[in-house]
PDB file of N, CA and C in Angstrom:
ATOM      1  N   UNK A   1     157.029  56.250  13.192  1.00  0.00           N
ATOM      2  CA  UNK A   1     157.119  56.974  14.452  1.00  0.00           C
ATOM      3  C   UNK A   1     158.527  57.547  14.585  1.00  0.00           C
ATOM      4  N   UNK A   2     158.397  59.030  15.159  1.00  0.00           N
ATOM      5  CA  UNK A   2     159.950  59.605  15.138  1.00  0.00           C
ATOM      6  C   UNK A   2     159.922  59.947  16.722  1.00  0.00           C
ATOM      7  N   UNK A   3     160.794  59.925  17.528  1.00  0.00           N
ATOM      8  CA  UNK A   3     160.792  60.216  19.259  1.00  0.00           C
ATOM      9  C   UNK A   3     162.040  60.560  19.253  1.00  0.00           C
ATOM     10  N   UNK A   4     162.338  61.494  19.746  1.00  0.00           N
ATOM     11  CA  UNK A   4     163.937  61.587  19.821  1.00  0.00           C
ATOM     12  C   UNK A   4     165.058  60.810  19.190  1.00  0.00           C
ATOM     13  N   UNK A   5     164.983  60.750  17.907  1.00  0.00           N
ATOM     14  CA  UNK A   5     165.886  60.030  17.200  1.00  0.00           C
ATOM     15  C   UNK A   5     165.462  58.172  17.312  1.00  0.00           C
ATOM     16  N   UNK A   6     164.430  58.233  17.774  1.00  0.00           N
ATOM     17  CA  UNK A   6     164.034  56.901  16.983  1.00  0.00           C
ATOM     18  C   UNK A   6     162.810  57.122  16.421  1.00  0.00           C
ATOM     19  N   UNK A   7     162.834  55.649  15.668  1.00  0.00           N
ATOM     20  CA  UNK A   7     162.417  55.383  14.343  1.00  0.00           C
ATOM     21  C   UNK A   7     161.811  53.940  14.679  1.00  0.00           C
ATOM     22  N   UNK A   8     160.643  53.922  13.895  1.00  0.00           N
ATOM     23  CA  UNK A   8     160.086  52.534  14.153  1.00  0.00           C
ATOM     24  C   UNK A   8     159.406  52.059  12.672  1.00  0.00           C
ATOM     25  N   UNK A   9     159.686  51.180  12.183  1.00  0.00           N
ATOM     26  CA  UNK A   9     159.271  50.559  11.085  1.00  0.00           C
ATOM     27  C   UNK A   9     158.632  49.303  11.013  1.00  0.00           C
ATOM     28  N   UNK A  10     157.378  49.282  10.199  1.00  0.00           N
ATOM     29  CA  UNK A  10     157.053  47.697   9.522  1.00  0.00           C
ATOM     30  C   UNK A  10     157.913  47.359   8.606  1.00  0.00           C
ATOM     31  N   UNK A  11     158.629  45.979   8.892  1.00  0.00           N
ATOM     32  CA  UNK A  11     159.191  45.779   7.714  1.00  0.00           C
ATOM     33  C   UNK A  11     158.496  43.850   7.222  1.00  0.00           C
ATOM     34  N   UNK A  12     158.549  44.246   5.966  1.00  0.00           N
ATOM     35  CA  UNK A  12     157.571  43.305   5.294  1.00  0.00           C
ATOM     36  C   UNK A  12     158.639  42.139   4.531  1.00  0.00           C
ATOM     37  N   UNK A  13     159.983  42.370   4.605  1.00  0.00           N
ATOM     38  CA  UNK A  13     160.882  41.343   3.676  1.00  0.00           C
ATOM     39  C   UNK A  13     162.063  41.252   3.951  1.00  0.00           C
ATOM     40  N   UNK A  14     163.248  40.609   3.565  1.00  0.00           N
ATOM     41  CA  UNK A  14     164.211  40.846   4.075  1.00  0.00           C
ATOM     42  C   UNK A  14     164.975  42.000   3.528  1.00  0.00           C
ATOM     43  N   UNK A  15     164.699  42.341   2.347  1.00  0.00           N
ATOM     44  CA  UNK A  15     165.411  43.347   1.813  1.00  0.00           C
ATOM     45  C   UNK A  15     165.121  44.883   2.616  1.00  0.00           C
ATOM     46  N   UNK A  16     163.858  44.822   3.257  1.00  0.00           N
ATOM     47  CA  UNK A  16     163.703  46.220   3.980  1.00  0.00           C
ATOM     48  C   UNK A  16     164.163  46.065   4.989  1.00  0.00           C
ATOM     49  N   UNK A  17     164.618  44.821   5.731  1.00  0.00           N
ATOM     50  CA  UNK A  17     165.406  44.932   6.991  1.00  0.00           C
ATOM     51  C   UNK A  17     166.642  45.238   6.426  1.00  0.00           C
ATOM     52  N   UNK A  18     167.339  44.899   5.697  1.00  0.00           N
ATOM     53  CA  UNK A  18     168.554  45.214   5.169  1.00  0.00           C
ATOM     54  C   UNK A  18     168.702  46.481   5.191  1.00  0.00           C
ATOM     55  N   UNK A  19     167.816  47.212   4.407  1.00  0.00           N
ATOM     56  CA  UNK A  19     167.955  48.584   4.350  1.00  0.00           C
ATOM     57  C   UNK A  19     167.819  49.409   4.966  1.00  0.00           C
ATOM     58  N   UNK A  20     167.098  48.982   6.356  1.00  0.00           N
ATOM     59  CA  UNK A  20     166.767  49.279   7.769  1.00  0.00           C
ATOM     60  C   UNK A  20     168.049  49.830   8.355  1.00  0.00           C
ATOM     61  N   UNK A  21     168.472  48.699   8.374  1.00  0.00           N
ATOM     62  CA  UNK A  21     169.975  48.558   9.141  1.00  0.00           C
ATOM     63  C   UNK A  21     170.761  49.112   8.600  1.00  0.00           C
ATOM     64  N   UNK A  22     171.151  49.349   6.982  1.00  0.00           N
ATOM     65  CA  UNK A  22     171.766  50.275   6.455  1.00  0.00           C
ATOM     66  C   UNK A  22     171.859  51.803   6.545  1.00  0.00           C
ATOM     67  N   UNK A  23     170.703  51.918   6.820  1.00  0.00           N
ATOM     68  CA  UNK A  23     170.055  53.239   7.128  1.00  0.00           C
ATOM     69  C   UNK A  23     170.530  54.121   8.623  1.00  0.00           C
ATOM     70  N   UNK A  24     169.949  52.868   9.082  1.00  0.00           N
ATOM     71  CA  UNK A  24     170.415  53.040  10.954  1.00  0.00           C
ATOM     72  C   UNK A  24     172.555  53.308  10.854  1.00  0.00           C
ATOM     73  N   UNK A  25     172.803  52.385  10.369  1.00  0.00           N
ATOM     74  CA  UNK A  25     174.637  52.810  10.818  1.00  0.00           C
ATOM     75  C   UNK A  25     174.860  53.910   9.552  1.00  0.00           C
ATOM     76  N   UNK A  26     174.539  54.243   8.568  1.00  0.00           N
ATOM     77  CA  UNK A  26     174.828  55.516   8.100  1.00  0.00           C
ATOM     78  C   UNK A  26     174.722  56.565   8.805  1.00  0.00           C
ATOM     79  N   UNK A  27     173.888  56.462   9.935  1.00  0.00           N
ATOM     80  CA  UNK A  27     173.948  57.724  10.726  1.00  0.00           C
ATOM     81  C   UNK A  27     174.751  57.996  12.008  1.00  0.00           C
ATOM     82  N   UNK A  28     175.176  56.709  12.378  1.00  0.00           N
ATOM     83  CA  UNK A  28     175.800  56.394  13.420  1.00  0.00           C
ATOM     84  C   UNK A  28     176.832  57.796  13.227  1.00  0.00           C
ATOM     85  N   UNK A  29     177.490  58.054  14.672  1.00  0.00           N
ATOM     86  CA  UNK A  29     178.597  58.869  14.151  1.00  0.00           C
ATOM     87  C   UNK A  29     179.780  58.323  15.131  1.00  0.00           C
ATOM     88  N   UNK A  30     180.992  58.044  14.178  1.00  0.00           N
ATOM     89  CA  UNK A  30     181.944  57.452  15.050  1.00  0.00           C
ATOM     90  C   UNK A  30     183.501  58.471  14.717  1.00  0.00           C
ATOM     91  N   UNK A  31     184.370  58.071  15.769  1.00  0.00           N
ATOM     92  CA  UNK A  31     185.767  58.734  15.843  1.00  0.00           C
ATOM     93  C   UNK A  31     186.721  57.936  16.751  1.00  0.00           C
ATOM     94  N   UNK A  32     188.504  58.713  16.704  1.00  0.00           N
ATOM     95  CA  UNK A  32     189.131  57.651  17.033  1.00  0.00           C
ATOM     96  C   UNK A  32     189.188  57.852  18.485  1.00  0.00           C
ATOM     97  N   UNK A  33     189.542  56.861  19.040  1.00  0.00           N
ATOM     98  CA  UNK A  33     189.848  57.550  20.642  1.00  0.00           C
ATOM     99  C   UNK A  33     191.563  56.514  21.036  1.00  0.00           C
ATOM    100  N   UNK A  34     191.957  56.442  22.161  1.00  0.00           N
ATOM    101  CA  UNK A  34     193.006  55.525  22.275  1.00  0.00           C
ATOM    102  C   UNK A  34     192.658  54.022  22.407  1.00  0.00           C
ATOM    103  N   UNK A  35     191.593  53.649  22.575  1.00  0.00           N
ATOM    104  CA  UNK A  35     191.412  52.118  22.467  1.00  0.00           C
ATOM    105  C   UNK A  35     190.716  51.871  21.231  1.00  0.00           C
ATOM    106  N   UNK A  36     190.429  52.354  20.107  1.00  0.00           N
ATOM    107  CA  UNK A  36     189.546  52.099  19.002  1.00  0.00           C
ATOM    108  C   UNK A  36     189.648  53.050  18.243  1.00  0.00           C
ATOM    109  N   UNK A  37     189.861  52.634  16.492  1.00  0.00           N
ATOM    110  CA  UNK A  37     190.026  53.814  15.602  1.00  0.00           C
ATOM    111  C   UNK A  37     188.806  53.984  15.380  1.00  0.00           C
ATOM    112  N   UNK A  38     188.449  53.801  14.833  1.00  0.00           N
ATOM    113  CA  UNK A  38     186.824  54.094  14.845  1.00  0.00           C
ATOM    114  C   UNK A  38     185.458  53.402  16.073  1.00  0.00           C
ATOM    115  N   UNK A  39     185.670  54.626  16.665  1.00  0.00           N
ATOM    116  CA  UNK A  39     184.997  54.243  18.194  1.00  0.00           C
ATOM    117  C   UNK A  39     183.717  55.332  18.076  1.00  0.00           C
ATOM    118  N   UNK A  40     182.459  54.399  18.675  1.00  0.00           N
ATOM    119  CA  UNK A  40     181.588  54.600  18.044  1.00  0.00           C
ATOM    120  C   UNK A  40     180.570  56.264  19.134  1.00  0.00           C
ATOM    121  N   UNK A  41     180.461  56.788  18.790  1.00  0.00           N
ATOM    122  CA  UNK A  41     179.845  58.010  19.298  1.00  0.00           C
ATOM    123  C   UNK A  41     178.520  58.245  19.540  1.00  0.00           C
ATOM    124  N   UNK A  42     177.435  57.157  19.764  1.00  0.00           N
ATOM    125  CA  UNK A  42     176.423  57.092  19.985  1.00  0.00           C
ATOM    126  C   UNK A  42     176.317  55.770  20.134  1.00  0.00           C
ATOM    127  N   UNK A  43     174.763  56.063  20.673  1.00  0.00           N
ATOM    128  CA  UNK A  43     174.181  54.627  21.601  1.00  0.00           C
ATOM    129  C   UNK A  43     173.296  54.051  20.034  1.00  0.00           C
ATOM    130  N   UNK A  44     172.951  53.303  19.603  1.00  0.00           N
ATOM    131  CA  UNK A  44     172.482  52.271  19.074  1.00  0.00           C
ATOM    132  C   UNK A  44     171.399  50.924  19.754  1.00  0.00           C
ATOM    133  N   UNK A  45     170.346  50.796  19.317  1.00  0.00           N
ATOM    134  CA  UNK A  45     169.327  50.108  20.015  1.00  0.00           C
ATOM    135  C   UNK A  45     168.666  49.259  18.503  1.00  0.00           C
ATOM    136  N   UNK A  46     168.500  48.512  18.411  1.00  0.00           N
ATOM    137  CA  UNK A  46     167.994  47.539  17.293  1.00  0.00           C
ATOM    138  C   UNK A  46     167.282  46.742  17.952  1.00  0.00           C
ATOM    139  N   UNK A  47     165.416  46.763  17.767  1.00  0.00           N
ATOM    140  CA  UNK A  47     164.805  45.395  18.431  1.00  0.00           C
ATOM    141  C   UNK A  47     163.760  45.305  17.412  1.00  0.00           C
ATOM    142  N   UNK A  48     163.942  43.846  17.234  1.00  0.00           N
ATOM    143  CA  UNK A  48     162.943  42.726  16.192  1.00  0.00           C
ATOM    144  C   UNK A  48     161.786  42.355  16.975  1.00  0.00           C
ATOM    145  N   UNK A  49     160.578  42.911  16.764  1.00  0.00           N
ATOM    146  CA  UNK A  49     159.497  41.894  17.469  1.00  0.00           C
ATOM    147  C   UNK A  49     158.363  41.391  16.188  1.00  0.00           C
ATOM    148  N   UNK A  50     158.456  40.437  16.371  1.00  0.00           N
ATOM    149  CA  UNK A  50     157.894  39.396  15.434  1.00  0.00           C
ATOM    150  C   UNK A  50     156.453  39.213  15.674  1.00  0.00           C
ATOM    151  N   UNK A  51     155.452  39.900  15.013  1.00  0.00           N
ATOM    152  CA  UNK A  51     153.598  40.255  15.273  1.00  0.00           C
ATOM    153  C   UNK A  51     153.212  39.580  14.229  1.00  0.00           C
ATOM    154  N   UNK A  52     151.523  39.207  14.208  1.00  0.00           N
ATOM    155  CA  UNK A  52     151.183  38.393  13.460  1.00  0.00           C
ATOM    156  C   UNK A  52     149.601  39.168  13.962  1.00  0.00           C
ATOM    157  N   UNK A  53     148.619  40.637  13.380  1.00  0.00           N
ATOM    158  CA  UNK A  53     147.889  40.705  13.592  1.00  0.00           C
ATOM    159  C   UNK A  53     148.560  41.883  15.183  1.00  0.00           C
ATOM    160  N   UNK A  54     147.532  41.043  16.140  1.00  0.00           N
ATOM    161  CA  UNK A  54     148.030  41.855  17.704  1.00  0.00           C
ATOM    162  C   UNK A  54     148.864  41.090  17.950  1.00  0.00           C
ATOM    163  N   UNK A  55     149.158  39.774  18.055  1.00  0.00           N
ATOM    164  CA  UNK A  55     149.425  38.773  18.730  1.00  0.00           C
ATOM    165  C   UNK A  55     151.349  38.579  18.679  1.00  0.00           C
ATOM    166  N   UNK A  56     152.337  39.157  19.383  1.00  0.00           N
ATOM    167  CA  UNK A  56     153.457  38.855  19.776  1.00  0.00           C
ATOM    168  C   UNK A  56     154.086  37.514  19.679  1.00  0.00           C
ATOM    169  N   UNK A  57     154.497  37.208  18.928  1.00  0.00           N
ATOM    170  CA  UNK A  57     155.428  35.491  18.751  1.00  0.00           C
ATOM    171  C   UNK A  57     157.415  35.815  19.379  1.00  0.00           C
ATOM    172  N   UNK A  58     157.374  37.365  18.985  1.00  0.00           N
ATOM    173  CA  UNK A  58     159.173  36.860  20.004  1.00  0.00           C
ATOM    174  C   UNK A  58     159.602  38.510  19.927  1.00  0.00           C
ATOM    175  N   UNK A  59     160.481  38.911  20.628  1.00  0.00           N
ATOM    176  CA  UNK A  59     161.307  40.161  20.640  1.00  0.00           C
ATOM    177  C   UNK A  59     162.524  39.919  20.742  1.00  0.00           C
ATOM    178  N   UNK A  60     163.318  40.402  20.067  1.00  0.00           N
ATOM    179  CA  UNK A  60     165.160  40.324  20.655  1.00  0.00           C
ATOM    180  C   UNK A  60     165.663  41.792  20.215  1.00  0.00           C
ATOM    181  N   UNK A  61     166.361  42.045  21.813  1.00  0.00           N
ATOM    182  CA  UNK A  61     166.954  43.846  21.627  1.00  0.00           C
ATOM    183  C   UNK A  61     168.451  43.276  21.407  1.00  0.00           C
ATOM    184  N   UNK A  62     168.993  44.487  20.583  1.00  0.00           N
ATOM    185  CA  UNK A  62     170.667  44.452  20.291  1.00  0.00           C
ATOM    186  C   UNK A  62     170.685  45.968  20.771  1.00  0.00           C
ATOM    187  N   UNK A  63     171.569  46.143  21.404  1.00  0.00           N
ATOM    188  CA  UNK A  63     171.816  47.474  22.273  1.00  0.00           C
ATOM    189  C   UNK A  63     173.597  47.421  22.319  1.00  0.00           C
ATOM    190  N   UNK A  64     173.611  48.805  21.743  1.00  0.00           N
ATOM    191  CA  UNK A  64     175.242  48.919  21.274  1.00  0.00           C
ATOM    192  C   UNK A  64     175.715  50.605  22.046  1.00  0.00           C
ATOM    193  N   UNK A  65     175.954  50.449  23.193  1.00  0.00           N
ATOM    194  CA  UNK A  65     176.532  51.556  23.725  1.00  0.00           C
ATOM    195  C   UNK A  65     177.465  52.652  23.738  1.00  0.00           C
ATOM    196  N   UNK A  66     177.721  53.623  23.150  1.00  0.00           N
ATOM    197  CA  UNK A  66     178.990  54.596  22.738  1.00  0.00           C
ATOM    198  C   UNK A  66     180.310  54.450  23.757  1.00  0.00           C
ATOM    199  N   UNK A  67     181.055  54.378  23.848  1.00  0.00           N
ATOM    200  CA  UNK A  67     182.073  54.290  24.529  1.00  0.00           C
ATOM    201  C   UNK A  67     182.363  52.831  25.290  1.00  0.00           C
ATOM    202  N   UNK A  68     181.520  51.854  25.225  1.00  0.00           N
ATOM    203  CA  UNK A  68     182.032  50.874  25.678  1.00  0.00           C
ATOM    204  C   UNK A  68     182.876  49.837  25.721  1.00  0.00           C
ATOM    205  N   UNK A  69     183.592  50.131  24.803  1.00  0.00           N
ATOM    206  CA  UNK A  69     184.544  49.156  24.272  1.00  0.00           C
ATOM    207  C   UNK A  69     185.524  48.723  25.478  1.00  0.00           C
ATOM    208  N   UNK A  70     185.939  49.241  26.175  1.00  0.00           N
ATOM    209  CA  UNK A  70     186.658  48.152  27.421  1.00  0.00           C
ATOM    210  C   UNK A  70     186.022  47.616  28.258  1.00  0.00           C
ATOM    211  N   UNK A  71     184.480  47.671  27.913  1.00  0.00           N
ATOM    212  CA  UNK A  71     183.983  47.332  28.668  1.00  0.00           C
ATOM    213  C   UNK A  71     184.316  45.289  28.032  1.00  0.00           C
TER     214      UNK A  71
END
């Protein structure tokens, strides 16, 4: 699935999550600003939900916001 710059994948092992994630920050686009040399220029969203069939066993979102760093 493609939606405005996301992407949704089955992943079947650990090596395709790896490459998942590799995939995902190669595109990231980052630059310097005064609180961070490499400060990151887009929003970032990473969520694991763990299916078995239909049936849902867990979700966890990682959500990485562009400019937040003082936060």
């Amino acid at each position: 699935m493609h939606i405005i710059g996301i992407d949704e994948h089955q992943i079947f092992s650990p090596e395709e999550f790896m490459n998942s994630i590799a995939t995902g920050s190669s595109l990231r686009i980052t630059s310097e600003n005064s609180t961070n040399a490499v400060s990151s220029r887009s929003h970032a969203i990473l969520q694991i939900t763990l299916k078995e069939g239909k049936k849902t066993f867990g979700k966890i979102s990682f959500i990485d916001l562009a400019g937040s760093e003082r936060g």
